[in-house]
Coordinates of C-alpha atoms and ligand atoms in Angstrom, one line a residue:
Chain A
X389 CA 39.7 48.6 78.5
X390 CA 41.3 49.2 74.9
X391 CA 40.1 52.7 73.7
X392 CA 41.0 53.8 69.9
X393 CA 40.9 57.9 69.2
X394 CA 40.8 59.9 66.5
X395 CA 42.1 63.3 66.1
X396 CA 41.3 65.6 63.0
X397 CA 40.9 68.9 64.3
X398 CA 43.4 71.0 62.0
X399 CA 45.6 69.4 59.8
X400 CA 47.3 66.0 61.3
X401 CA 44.6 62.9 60.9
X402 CA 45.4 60.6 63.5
X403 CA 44.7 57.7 65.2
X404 CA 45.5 55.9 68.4
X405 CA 44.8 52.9 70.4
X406 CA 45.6 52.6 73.9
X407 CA 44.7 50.3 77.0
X408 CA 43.3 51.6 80.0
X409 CA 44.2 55.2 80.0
X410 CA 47.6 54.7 80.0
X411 CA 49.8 52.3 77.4
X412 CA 49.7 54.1 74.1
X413 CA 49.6 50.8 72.3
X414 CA 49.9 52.7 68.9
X415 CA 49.6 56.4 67.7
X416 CA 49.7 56.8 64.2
X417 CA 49.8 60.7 62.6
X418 CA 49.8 61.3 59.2
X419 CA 50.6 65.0 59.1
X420 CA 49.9 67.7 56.0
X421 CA 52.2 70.5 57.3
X422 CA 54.2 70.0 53.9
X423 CA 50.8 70.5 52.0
X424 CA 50.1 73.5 53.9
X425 CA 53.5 75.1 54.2
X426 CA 53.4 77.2 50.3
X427 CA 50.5 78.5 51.9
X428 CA 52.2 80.0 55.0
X429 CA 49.4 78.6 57.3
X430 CA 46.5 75.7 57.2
X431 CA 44.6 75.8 54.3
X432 CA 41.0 74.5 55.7
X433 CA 39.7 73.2 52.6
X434 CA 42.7 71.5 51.6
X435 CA 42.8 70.3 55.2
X436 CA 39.3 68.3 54.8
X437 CA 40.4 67.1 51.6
X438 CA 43.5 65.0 52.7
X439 CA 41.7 63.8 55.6
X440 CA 39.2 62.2 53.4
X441 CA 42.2 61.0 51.7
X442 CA 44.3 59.8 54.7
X443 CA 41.3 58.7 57.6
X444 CA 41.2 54.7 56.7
X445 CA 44.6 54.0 56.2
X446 CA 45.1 55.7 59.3
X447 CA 42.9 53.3 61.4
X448 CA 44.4 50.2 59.4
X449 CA 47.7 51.3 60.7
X450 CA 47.0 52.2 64.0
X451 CA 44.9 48.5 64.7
X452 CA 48.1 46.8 62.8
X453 CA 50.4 48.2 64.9
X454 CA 48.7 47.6 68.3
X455 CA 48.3 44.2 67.2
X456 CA 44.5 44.1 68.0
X457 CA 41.1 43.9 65.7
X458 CA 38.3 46.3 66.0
X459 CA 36.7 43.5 67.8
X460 CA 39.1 44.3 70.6
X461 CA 38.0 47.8 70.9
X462 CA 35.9 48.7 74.2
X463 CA 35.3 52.5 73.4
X464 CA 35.8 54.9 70.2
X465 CA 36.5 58.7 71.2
X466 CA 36.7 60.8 68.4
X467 CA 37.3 64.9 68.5
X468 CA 34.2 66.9 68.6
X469 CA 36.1 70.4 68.6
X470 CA 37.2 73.4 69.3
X471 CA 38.8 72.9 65.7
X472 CA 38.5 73.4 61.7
X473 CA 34.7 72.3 61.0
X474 CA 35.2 70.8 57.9
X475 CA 38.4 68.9 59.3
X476 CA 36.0 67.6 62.3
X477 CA 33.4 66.1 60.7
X478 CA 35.4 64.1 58.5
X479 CA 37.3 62.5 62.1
X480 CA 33.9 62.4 64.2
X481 CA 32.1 60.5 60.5
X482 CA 34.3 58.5 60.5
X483 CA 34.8 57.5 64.3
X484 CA 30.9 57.3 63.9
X485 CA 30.8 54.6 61.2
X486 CA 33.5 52.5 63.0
X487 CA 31.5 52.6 66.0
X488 CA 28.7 51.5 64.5
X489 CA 29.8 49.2 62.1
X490 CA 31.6 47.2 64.9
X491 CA 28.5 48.0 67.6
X492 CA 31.0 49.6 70.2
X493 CA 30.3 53.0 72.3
X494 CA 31.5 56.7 71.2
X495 CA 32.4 59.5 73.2
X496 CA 33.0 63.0 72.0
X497 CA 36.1 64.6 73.5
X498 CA 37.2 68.3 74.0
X499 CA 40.7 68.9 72.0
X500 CA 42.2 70.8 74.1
X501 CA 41.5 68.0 77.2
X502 CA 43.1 66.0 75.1
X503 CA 46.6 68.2 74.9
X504 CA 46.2 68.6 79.2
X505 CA 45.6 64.7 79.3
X506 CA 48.7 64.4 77.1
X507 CA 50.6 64.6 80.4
X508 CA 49.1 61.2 82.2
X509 CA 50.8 59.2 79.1
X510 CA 54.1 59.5 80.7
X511 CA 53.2 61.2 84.9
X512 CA 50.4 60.6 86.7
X513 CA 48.5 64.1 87.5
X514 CA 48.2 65.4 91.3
X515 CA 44.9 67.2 92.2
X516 CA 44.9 70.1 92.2
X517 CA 46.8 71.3 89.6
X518 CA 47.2 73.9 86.9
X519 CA 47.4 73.1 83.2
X520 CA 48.9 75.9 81.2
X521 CA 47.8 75.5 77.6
X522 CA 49.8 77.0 74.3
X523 CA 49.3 76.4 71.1
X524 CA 48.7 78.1 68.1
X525 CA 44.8 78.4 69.0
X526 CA 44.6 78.6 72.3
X527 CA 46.5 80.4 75.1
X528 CA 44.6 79.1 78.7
X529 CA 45.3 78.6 82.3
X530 CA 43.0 75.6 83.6
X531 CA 42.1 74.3 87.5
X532 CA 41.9 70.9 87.7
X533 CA 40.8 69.9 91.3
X534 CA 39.6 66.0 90.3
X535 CA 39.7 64.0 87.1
X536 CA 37.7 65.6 84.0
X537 CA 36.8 68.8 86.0
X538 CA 38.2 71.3 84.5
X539 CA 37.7 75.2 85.6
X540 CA 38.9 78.0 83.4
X541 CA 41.2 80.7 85.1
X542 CA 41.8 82.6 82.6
X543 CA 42.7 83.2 78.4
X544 CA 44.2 85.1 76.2
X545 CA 42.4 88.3 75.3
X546 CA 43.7 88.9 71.9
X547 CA 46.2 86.4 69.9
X548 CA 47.3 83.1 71.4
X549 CA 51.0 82.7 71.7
X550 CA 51.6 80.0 68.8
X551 CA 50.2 82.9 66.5
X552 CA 52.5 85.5 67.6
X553 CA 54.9 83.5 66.9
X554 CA 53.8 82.5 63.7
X555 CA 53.2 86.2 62.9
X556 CA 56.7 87.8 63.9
X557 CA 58.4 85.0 62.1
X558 CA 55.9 85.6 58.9
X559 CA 57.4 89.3 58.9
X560 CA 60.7 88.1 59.5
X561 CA 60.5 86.2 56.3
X562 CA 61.3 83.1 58.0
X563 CA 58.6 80.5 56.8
X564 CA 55.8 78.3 58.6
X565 CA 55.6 77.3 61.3
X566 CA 57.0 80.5 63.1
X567 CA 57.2 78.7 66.9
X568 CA 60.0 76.1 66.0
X569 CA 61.7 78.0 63.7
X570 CA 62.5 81.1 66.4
X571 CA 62.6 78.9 69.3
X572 CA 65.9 77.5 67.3
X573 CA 67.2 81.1 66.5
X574 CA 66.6 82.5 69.6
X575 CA 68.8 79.5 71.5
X576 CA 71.7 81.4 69.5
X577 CA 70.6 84.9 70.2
X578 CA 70.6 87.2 73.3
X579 CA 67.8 89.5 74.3
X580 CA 69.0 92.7 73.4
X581 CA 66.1 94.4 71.8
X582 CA 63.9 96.1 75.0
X583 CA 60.4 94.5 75.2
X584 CA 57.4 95.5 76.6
X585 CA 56.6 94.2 80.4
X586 CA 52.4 92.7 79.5
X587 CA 50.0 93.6 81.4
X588 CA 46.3 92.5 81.4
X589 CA 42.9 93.5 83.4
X590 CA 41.9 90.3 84.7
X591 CA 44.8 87.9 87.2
X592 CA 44.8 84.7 85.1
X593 CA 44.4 86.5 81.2
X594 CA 47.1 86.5 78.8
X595 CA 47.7 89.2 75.6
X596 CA 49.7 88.7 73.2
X597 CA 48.9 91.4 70.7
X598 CA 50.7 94.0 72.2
X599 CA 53.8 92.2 71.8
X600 CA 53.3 91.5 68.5
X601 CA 52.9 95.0 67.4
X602 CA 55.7 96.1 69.1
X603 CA 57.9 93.3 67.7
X604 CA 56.7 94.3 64.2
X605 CA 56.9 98.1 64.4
X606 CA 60.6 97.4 65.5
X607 CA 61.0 95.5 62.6
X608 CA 59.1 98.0 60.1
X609 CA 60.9 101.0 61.7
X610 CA 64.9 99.4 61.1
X611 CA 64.3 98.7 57.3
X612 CA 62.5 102.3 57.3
X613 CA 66.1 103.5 58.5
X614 CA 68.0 100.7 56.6
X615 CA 69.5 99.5 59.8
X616 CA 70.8 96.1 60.2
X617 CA 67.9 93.6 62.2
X618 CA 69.9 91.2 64.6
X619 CA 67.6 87.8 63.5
X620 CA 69.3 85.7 66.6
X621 CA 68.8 88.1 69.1
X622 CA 65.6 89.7 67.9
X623 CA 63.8 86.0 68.5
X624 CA 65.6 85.4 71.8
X625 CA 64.4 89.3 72.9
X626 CA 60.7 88.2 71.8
X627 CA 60.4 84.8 73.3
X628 CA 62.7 85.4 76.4
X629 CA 59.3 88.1 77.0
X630 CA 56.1 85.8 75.2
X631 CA 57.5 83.0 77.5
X632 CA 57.7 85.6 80.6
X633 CA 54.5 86.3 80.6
X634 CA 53.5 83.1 80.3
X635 CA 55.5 81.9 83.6
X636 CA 54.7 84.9 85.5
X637 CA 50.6 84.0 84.9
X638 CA 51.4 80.2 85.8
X639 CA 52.9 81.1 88.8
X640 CA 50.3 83.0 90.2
X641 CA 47.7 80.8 89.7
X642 CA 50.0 77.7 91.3
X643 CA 50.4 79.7 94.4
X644 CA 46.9 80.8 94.5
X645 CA 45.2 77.5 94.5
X646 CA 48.2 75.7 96.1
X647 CA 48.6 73.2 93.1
X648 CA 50.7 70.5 93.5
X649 CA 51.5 70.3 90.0
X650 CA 51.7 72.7 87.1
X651 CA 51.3 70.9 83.4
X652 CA 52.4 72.5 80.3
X653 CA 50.2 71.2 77.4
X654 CA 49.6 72.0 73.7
X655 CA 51.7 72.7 70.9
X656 CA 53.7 75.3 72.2
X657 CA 55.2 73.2 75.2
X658 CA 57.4 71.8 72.7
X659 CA 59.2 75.0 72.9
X660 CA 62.6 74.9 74.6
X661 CA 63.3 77.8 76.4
X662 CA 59.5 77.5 77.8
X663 CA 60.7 73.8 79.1
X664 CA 63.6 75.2 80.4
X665 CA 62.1 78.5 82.5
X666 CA 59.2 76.2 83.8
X667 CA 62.0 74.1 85.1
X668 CA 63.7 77.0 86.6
X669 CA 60.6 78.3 88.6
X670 CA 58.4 76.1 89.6
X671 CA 61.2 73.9 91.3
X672 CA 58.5 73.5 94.4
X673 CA 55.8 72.0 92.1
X674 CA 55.8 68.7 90.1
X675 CA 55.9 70.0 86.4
X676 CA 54.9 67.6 83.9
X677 CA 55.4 68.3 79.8
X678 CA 54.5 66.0 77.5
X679 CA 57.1 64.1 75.2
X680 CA 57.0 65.9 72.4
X681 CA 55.2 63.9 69.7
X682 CA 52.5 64.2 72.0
X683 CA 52.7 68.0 72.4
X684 CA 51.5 68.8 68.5
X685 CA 48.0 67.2 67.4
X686 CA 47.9 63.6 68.3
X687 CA 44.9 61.4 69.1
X688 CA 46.8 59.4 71.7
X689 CA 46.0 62.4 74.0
X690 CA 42.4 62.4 72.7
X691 CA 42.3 58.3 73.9
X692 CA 43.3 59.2 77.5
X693 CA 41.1 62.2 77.9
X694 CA 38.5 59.6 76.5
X695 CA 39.2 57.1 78.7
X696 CA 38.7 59.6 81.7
X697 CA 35.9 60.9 80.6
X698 CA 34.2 57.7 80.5
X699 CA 35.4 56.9 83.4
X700 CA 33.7 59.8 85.2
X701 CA 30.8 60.1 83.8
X702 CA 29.9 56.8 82.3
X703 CA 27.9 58.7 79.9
X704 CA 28.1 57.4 75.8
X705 CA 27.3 59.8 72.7
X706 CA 24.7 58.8 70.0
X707 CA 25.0 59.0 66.5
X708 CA 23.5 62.1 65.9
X709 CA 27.0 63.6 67.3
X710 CA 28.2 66.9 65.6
X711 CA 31.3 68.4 65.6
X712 CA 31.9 71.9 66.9
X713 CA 34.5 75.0 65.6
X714 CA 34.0 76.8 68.9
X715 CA 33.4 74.6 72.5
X716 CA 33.7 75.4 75.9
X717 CA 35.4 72.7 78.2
X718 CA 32.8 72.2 80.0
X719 CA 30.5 70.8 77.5
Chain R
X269 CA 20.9 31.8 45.5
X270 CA 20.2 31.5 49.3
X271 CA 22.0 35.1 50.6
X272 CA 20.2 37.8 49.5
X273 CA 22.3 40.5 48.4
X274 CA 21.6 43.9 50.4
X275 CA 22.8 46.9 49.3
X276 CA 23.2 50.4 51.1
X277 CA 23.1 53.5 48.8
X278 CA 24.3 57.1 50.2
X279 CA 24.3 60.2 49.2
X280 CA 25.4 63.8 50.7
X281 CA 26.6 65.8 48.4
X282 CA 23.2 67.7 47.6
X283 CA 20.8 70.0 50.1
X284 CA 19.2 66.6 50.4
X285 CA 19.9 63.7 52.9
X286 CA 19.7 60.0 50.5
X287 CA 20.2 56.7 52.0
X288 CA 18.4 53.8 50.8
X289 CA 18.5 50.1 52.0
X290 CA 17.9 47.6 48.7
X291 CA 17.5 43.7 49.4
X292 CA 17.9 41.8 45.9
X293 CA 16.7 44.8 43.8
X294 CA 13.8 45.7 46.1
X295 CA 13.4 49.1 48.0
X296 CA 13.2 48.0 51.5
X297 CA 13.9 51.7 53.0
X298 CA 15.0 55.0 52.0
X299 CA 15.0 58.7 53.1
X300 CA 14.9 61.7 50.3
X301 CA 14.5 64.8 53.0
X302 CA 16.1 68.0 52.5
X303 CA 18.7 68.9 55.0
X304 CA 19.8 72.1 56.8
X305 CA 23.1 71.9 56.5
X306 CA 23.6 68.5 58.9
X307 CA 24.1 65.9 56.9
X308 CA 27.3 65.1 59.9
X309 CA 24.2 65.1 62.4
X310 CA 21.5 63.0 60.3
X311 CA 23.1 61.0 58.3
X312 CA 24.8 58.4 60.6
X313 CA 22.1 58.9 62.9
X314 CA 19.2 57.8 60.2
X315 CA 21.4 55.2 58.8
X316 CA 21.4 53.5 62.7
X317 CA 17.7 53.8 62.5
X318 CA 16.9 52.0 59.4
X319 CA 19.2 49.3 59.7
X320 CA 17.8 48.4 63.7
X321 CA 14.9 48.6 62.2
X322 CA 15.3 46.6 59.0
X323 CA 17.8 44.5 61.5
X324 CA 20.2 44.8 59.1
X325 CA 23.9 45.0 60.2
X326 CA 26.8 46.6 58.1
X327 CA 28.5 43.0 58.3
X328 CA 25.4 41.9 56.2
X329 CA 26.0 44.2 52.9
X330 CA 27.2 43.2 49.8
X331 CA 28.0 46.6 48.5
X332 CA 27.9 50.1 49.6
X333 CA 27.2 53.3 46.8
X334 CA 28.0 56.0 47.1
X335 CA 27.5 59.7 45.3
X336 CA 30.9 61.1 44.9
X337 CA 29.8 64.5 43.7
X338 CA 30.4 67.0 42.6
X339 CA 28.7 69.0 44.9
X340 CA 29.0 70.6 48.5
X341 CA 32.3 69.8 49.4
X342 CA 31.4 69.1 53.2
X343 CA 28.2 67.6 52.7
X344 CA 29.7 65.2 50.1
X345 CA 32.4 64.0 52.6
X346 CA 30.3 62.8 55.1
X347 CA 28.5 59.7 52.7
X348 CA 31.9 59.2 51.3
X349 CA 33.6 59.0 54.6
X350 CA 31.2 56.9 56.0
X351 CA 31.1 54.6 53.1
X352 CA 34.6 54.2 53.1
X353 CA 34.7 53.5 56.9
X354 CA 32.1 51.0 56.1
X355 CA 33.7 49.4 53.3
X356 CA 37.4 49.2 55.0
X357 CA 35.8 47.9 58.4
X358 CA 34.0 44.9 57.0
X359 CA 35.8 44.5 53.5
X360 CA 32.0 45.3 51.8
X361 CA 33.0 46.1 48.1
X362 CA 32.2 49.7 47.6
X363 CA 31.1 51.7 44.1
X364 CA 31.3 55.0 43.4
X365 CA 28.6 57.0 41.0
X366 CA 28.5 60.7 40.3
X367 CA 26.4 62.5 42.1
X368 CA 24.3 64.4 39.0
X369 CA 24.4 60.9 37.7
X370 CA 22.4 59.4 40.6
X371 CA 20.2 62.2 40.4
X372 CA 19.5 61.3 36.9
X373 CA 18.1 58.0 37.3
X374 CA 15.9 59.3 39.5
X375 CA 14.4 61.5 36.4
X376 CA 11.6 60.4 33.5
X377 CA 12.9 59.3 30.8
X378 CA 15.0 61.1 28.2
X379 CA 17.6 63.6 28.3
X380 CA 18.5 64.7 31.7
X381 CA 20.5 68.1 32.8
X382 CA 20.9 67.2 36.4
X383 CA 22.8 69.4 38.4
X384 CA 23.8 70.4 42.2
X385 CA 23.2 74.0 43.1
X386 CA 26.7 76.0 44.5
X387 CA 26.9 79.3 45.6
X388 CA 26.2 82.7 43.3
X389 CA 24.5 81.0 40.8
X390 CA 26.8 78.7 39.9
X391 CA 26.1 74.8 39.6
X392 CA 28.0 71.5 39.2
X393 CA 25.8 69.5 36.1
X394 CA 26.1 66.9 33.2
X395 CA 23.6 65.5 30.6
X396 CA 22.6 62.0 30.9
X397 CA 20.3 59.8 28.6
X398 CA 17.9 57.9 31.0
X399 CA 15.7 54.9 29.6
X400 CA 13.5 52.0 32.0
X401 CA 16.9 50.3 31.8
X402 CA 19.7 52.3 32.0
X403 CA 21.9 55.6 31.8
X404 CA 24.5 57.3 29.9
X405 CA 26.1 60.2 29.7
X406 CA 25.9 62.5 27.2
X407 CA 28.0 65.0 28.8
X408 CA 30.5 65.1 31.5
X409 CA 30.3 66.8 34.5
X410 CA 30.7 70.8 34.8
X411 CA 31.0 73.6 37.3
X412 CA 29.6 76.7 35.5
X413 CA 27.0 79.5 35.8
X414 CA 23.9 77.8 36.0
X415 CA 21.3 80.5 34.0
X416 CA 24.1 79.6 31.1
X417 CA 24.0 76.0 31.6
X418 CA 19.8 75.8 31.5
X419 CA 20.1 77.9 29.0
X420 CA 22.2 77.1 26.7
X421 CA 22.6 73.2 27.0
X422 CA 20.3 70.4 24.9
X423 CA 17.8 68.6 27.1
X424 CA 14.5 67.3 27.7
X425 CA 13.9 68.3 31.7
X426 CA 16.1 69.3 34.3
X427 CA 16.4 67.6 37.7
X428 CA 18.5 69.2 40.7
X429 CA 16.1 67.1 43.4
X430 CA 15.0 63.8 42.7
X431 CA 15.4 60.3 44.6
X432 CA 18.0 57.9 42.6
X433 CA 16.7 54.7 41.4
X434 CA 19.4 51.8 42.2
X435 CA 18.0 49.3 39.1
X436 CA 18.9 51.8 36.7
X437 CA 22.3 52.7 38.4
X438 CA 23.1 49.3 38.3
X439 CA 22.9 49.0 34.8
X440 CA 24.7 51.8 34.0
X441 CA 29.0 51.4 33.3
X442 CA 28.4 55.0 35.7
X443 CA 28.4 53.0 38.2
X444 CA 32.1 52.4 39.3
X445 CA 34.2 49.9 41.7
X446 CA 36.4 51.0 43.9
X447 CA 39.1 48.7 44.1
X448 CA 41.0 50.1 47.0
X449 CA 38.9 51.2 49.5
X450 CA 41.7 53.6 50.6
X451 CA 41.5 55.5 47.3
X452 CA 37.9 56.9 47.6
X453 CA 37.5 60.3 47.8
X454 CA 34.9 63.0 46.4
X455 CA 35.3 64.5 43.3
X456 CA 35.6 67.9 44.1
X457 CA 35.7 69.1 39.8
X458 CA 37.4 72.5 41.5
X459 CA 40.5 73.3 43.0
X460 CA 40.5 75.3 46.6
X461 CA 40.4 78.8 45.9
X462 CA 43.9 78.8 48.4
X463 CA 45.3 76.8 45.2
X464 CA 43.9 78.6 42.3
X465 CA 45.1 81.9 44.0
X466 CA 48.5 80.4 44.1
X467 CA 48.5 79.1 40.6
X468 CA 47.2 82.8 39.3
X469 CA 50.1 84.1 41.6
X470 CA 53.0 82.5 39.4
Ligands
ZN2 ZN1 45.8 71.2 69.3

């Protein structure tokens, strides 16, 4: 079954093609983070705009590199959100149009089963497991006890982790996107600066705006007092603790359910020092973290979580499709 | 001439839902309904209809036109997207027309403010000249405050809801080809306010 995908929930229009599930035949991603990067964060309009621009040559690329036609396609999946609205619609229109115009089947897909389904590009998931997912949106423990069943554990309560990150290096002065740009500083730093141990109501919830304050206080109250800031070890202090409380949640819920693999998924598990702790404690688990060009916004993930959708459910979408800002994974 | 030449016209970038389905010059279908909003929900949906039921298929069209705006900025990408998608997946040669334009030669005859409503009474309009056979334009496209514009601009009627009329569009040099199918986008008149902040900012 060759499945092509389209992605174009925030700001990278992309589109994939891939066989069965599995071989990523091509993956094309035309990203605007240089568009959006004077603006110190995605510009939504803008965003729409230069998908409308980007969205055909995209396709053309992606069925010219897998070396296929459109008559070769067996199912279009397309993004139907969580996600920018206006970026959305122009990804699911378009799917929608291709779809038609070739008379092949469409299936909506949930973004973020795309970034857990990013891991069965390269490892093949064990049930059951637990999919920690961190990106700038979304901060989420999952259950997975089966293919495409999906059971929320928990979520952050405040900010997600990839905008912490993006907000502490905002008041560092240190540019867009904040996650890469401290993951690198902190590798040179040490974790001087005393954090606060998070703590939340619920087992499985995360909560990142503490943190953040404290982090930015810290910061406001050294240039009060004209005192030197540390940059190096000031990053290392504040991911050494975001990325604690993100191992310390995961490894609670993989001994609670007895998972026999924990999967790292999203934007955030590009980040190194995360890749490296998850390595360090969960040596008793498989742990599987996507390559990294398919950690950030891709629709190759979307085409696998597609394909297994299908797969389970056997169930096509009509044209009337919509595309949705806020969507629960279940739906 | 055996092939008859069939034509798909869409447009989204008003309130109102437009597709119509023209076989050698002759309406064969067409929808003029005022939307809520979900043009991304009707529009591919209702263009699915009519062509099952016309048993027309996209393969079959020997153009696709399309209203480019100015207008709502989300509803006019959805019938330019799809256009495009439809252009680029069967190489259909695709024209773009403005979107007060099409309304236009949907008017009487004479001189025509047509214009899309936008937020706090503002408006994107031009002034077109409208006859049985054709339509110019008298003058080009604006976003401004719309009491100012109806008041203060030379017409004979104003139209901000009416259903196009492809014979005159396609006598009128408004009508535009596309020659790269990758090029076509809306014509948005306005910069994001993200930019124009910036630009103020300098
Ligand atoms: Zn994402």
């Amino acid at each position: 079954m060759i499945v092509l995908a389209v992605e174009s929930s925030c700001d990278e229009t992309s589109v994939s093609i891939n066989k069965d599930g599995k071989v990523i035949l091509s993956n094309i991603v035309l990203s605007q983070i240089d568009t959006h990067a004077s603006f110190g964060g995605v510009v939504p309009e803008i965003a729409s705009r230069e998908h409308v621009k980007g969205i055909s040559v995209v396709f053309e690329q992606a069925l010219n590199q897998a070396g296929i036609t459109a008559q070769d396609v067996d199912l279009v999946a397309v993004t139907k959100g969580p996600g920018l609205i206006g970026s959305l619609l122009v990804g699911i229109n378009a799917a929608k149009a291709f779809a038609f115009a070739h008379n092949i089947p469409i299936v909506g897909v949930h973004h973020i089963a795309g970034h857990i389904y990013a891991n069965q590009i390269e490892s093949e998931m064990k049930f059951p497991l637990i999919a920690l997912v961190v990106s700038g949106g979304h901060t989420e423990l999952i259950l997975m006890k089966e293919h495409y069943d999906f059971e929320k554990l928990g979520e952050t309560q405040d900010d997600a982790v990839g905008e912490a990150y993006d907000k502490v290096a905002r008041v560092l002065g240190l540019g867009y996107p904040g996650g890469p740009i401290i993951d690198k500083l902190a590798a040179e730093g040490e974790a001087t600066y005393p954090m606060p141990h998070i703590k939340t109501e619920q087992l499985y919830d995360f909560s990142y705006s503490g943190l953040k304050s404290h982090v930015i206080n810290m910061i406001n109250r050294l240039r009060m007092k004209k005192e030197p800031i540390n940059e190096k070890n000031l990053a290392t202090s504040f991911q050494h603790a975001a990325v604690r409380h993100l191992i310390e949640k995961s490894r609670q819920a993989v001994d609670d359910y007895q998972a026999k693999m924990l999967i790292v998924a999203g934007g955030v598990a590009a980040n190194k020092h995360l890749r490296s702790e998850v390595e360090t404690h969960f040596k008793d688990v498989e742990v599987s973290v996507p390559p990294f060009k398919y950690c950030t916004d891709n629709a190759a993930m979307m085409g696998i979580a597609g394909y297994y959708y299908y797969q389970r459910f056997k169930k096509i979408d009509a044209m009337d499709m919509n595309g949705y800002s806020r969507l629960n994974l279940s739906e | 001439m055996n092939k008859s030449l069939k034509r798909l016209v869409i447009d989204t970038a008003t309130p109102y839902l437009y597709i119509a389905l023209y076989e050698d010059n002759v309406l064969v279908d067409s929808i003029y309904q005022k939307g809520n909003n979900d043009h991304s929900v009707t529009l591919m949906d209702n263009i699915a209809k009519m062509f099952d039921k016309a048993s027309w298929k996209i393969q079959d069209l020997a153009a696709v036109i399309v209203g480019i705006g100015p207008g709502s900025y989300t509803g006019v990408r959805i019938g330019v997207v799809v256009a495009k998608m439809f252009a680029w997946s069967h190489n259909i040669p695709v024209f773009k027309i403005s979107t007060p334009a099409l309304l236009a030669s949907g008017a009487d005859n004479g001189v025509i403010f047509a214009y899309v409503d936008a937020r706090r009474n503002q408006a994107f309009g031009g002034v077109f000249e409208k006859t049985d056979e054709t339509l110019v334009r008298l003058k080009a496209d604006t976003y401004a405050d719309l009491t100012t514009m109806l008041d203060s601009w030379t017409y004979d009627h104003p139209v901000n809801a009416v259903m196009p009329d492809l014979n005159v569009v396609l006598n009128s040099e408004l009508l535009e080809a596309v020659d790269n199918v990758h090029d076509l986008s809306p014509v948005y008149l306005r910069k994001t306010e993200a930019e124009r902040n910036q630009e103020q900012n300098k």
